[in-house]
C-alpha positions as a Markdown table, in Angstrom:
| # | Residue | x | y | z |
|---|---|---|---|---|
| 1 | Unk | -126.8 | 3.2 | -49.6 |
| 2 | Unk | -127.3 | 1.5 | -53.2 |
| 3 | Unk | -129.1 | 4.4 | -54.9 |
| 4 | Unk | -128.8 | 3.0 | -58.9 |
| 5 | Unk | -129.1 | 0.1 | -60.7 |
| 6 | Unk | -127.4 | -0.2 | -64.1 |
| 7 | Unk | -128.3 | -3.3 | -66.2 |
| 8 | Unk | -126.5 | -3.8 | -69.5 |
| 9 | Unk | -126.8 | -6.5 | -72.1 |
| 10 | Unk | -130.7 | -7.2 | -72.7 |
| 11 | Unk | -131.8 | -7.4 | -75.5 |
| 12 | Unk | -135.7 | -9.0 | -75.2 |
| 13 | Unk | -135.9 | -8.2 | -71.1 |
| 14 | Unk | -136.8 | -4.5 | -71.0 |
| 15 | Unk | -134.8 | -3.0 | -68.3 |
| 16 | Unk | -138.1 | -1.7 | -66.4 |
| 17 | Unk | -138.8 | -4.8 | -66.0 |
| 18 | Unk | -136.2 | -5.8 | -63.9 |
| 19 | Unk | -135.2 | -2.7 | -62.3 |
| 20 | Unk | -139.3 | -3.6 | -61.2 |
| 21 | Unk | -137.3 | -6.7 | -59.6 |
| 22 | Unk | -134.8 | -5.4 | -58.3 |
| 23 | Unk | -136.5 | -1.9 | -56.4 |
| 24 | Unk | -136.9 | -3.2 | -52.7 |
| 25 | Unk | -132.4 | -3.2 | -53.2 |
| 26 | Unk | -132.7 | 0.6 | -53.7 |
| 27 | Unk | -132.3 | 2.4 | -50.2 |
| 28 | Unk | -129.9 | -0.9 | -48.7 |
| 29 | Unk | -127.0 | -0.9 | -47.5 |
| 30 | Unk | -124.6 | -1.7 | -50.8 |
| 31 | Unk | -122.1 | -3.3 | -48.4 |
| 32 | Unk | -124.9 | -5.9 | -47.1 |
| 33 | Unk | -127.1 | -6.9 | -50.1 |
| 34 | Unk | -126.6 | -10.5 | -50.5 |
| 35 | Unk | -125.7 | -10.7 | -54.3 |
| 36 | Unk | -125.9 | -14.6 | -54.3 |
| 37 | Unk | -129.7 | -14.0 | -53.5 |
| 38 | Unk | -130.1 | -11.2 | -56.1 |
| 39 | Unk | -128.3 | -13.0 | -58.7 |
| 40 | Unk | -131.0 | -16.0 | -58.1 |
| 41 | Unk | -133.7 | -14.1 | -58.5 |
| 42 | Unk | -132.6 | -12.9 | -61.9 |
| 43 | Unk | -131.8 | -16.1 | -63.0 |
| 44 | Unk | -135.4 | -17.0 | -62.0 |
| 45 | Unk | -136.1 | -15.6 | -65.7 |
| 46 | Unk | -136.3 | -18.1 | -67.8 |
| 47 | Unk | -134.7 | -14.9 | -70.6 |
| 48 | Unk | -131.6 | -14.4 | -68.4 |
| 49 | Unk | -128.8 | -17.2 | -69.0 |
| 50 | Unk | -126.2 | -15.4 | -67.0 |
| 51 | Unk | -125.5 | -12.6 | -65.2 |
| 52 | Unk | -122.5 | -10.8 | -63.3 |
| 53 | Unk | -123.2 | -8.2 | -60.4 |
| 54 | Unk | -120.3 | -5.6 | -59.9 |
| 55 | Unk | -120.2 | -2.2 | -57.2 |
| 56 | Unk | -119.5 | 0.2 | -59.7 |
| 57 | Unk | -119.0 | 3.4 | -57.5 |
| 58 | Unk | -120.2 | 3.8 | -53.9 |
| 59 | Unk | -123.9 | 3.9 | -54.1 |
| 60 | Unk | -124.4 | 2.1 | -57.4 |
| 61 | Unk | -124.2 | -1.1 | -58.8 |
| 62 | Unk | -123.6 | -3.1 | -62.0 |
| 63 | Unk | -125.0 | -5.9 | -63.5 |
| 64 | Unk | -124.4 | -7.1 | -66.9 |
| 65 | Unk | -126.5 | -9.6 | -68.3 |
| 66 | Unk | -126.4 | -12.9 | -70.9 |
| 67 | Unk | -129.6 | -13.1 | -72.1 |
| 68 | Unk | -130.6 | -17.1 | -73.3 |
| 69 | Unk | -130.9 | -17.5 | -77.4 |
| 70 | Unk | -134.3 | -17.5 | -78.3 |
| 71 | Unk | -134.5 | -18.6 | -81.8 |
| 72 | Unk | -137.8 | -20.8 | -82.1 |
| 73 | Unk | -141.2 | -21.6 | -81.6 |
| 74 | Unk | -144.3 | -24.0 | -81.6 |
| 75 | Unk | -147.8 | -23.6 | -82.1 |
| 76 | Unk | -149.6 | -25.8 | -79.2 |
| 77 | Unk | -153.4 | -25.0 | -78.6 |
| 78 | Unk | -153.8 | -21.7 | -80.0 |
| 79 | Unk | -151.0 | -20.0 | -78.5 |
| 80 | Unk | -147.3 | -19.4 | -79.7 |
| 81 | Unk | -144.8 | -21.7 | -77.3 |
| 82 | Unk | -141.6 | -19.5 | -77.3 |
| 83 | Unk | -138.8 | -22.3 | -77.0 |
| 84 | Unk | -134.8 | -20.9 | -76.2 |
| 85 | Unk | -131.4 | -22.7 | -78.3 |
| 86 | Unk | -131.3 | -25.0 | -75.3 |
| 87 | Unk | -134.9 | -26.6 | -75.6 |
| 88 | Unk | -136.6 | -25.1 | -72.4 |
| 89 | Unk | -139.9 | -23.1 | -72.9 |
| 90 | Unk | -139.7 | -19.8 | -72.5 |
| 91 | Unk | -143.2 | -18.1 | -72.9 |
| 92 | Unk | -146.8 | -18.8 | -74.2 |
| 93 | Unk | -147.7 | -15.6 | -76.9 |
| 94 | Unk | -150.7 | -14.5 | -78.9 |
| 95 | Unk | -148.5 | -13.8 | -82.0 |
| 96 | Unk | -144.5 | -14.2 | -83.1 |
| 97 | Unk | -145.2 | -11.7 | -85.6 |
| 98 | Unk | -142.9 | -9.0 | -84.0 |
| 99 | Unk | -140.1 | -11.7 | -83.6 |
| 100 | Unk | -137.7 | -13.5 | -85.9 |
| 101 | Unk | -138.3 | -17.1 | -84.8 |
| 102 | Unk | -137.9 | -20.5 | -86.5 |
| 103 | Unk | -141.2 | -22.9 | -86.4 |
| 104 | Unk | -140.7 | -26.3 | -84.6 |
| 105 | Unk | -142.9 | -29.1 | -85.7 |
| 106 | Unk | -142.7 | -32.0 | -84.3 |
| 107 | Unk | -142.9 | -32.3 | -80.8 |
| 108 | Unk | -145.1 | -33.3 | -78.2 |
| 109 | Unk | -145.9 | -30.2 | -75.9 |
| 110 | Unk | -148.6 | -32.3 | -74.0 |
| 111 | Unk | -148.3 | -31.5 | -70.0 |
| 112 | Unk | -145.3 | -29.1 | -70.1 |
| 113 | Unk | -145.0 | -25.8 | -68.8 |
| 114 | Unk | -143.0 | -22.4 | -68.5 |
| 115 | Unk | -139.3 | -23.6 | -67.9 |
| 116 | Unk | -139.5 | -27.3 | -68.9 |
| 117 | Unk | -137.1 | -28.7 | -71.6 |
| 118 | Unk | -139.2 | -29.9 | -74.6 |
| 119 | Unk | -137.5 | -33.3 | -74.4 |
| 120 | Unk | -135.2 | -35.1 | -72.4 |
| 121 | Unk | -133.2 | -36.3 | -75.4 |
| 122 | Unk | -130.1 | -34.1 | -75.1 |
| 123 | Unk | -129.7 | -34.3 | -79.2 |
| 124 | Unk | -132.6 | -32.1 | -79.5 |
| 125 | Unk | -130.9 | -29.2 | -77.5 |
| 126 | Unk | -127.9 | -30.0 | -79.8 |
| 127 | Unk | -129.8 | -29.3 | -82.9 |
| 128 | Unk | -131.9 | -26.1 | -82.0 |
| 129 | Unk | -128.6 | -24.6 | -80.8 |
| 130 | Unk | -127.1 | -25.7 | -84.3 |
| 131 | Unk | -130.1 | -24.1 | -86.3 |
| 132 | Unk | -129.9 | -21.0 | -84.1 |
| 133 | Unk | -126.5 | -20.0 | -84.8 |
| 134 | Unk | -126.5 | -21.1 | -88.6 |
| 135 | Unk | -129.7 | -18.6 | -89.1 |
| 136 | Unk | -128.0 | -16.3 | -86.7 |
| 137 | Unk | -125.0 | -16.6 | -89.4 |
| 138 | Unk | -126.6 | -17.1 | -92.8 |
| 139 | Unk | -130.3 | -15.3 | -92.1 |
| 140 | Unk | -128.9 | -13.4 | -95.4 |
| 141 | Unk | -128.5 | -16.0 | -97.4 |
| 142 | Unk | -130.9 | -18.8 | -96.3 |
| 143 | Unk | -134.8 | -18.0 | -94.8 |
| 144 | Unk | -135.2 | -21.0 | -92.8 |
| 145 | Unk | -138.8 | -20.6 | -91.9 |
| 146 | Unk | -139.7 | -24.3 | -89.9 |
| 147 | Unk | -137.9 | -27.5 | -88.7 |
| 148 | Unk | -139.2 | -31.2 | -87.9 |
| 149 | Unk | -137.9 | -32.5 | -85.4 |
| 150 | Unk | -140.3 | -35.1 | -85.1 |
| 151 | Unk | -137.5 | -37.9 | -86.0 |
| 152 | Unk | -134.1 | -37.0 | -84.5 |
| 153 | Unk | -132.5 | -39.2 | -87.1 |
| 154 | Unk | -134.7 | -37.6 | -90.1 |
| 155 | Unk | -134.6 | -33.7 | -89.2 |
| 156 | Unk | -135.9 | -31.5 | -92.1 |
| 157 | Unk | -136.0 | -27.8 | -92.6 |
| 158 | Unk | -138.0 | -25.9 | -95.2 |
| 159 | Unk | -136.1 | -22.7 | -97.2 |
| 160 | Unk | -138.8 | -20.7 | -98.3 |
| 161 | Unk | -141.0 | -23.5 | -99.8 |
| 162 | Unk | -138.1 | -26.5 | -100.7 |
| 163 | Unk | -138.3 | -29.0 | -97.7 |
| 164 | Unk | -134.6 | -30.3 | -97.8 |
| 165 | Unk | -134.0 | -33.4 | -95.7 |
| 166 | Unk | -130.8 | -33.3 | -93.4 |
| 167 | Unk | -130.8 | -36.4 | -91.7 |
| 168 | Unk | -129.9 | -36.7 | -87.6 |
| 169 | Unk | -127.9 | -34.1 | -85.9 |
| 170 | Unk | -124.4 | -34.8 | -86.5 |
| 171 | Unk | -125.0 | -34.4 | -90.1 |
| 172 | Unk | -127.3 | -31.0 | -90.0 |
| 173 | Unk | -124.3 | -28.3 | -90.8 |
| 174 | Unk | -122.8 | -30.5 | -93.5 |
| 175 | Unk | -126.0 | -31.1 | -95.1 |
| 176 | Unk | -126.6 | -27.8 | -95.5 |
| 177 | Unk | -124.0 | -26.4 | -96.8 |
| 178 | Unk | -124.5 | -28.9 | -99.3 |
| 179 | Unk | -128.4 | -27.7 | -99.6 |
C-alpha cells in the first residue's frame, strides 16, 4: 500500500499543498491507483505545466514536477492578475510585492477568469515567453519593470524610467540588445 508521496521540482506550489491533493492516495493499493487520473488532477493547477509520476520503491511513489513560468502581472479592479509566460491567468492577489513580476499594460481583462488566455492572438504568448526568459537571463543587467502590450506591432518596455520602444514581436530581442 502507497504509504509516501515525494514531490520534487516546485518552486511557487508548496508541497503541503498538494500532498493536501493527493492524501485520499495514501493507504491504496500502489499497484491500482490510476496515475492517468492523478496526473489530471495535478495538471488541474493552473501552476503545474508538467508532471511525471514514477513507483519509486514498493510503498512510495515519485512525482517530479514542471511548474508553468510565471513572470508577469496586471492590475484589473483592485487586485493583482498573476498571468504565466504562456498568457493564461494564473491567480487574482492582494499584492506582488513578495514576487519578481513584470507589469503588463495593455490589455483588456474584461470577463476573463482563472485559467483563460489573456488573448487569443498567439503573438502575445510569443512575446511574454520572450520577456520572461530575457529577464530570466539579463535580470542583472537590465530591470525591466512594465510592458505594453497594447499594440502587438508597437510593444514598449520601460528600464527603470527610459520607455524604449521595440516594435512587434519578431523584432523584441534584437531591439534590445540594441537598447
Amino acid at each position: 500500500n502507497l504509504s509516501k508521496i515525494n514531490i520534487t521540482g516546485l518552486v511557487s506550489i508548496k508541497n503541503e499543498s498538494l500532498q493536501e491533493v493527493l492524501k485520499y492516495e495514501i493507504g491504496q493499493n500502489i499497484f491500482t491507483i490510476d496515475y492517468k487520473e492523478m496526473e489530471e488532477l495535478l495538471l488541474s493547477n493552473k501552476y503545474i505545466k508538467s508532471i511525471n509520476i514514477k513507483k519509486s520503491s514498493i510503498n512510495s511513489l515519485k512525482i517530479e514536477v514542471i511548474e508553468n513560468e510565471i513572470g508577469f502581472y496586471s492590475q484589473y479592479k483592485g487586485d493583482m492578475i498573476i498571468i504565466n509566460n504562456q498568457g493564461e491567468i494564473v491567480e487574482a492577489v492582494n499584492t506582488v510585492e513578495d514576487k519578481n513580476l513584470l507589469e503588463l499594460e495593455g490589455l483588456n481583462l474584461e470577463g476573463l477568469n482563472i485559467g483563460d488566455k489573456i488573448s487569443t492572438n498567439e503573438e502575445i504568448s510569443i512575446v511574454l515567453d520572450r520577456f520572461y526568459k530575457m529577464q530570466k537571463e539579463l535580470k542583472d543587467l537590465y530591470k525591466i519593470t512594465n510592458i505594453n502590450i497594447n499594440d502587438i506591432d508597437k510593444i514598449s518596455c520601460y528600464l527603470g524610467d527610459v520607455k524604449v520602444i521595440l516594435g512587434n514581436y519578431e523584432d523584441i530581442i534584437q531591439n534590445m540588445n540594441l537598447a
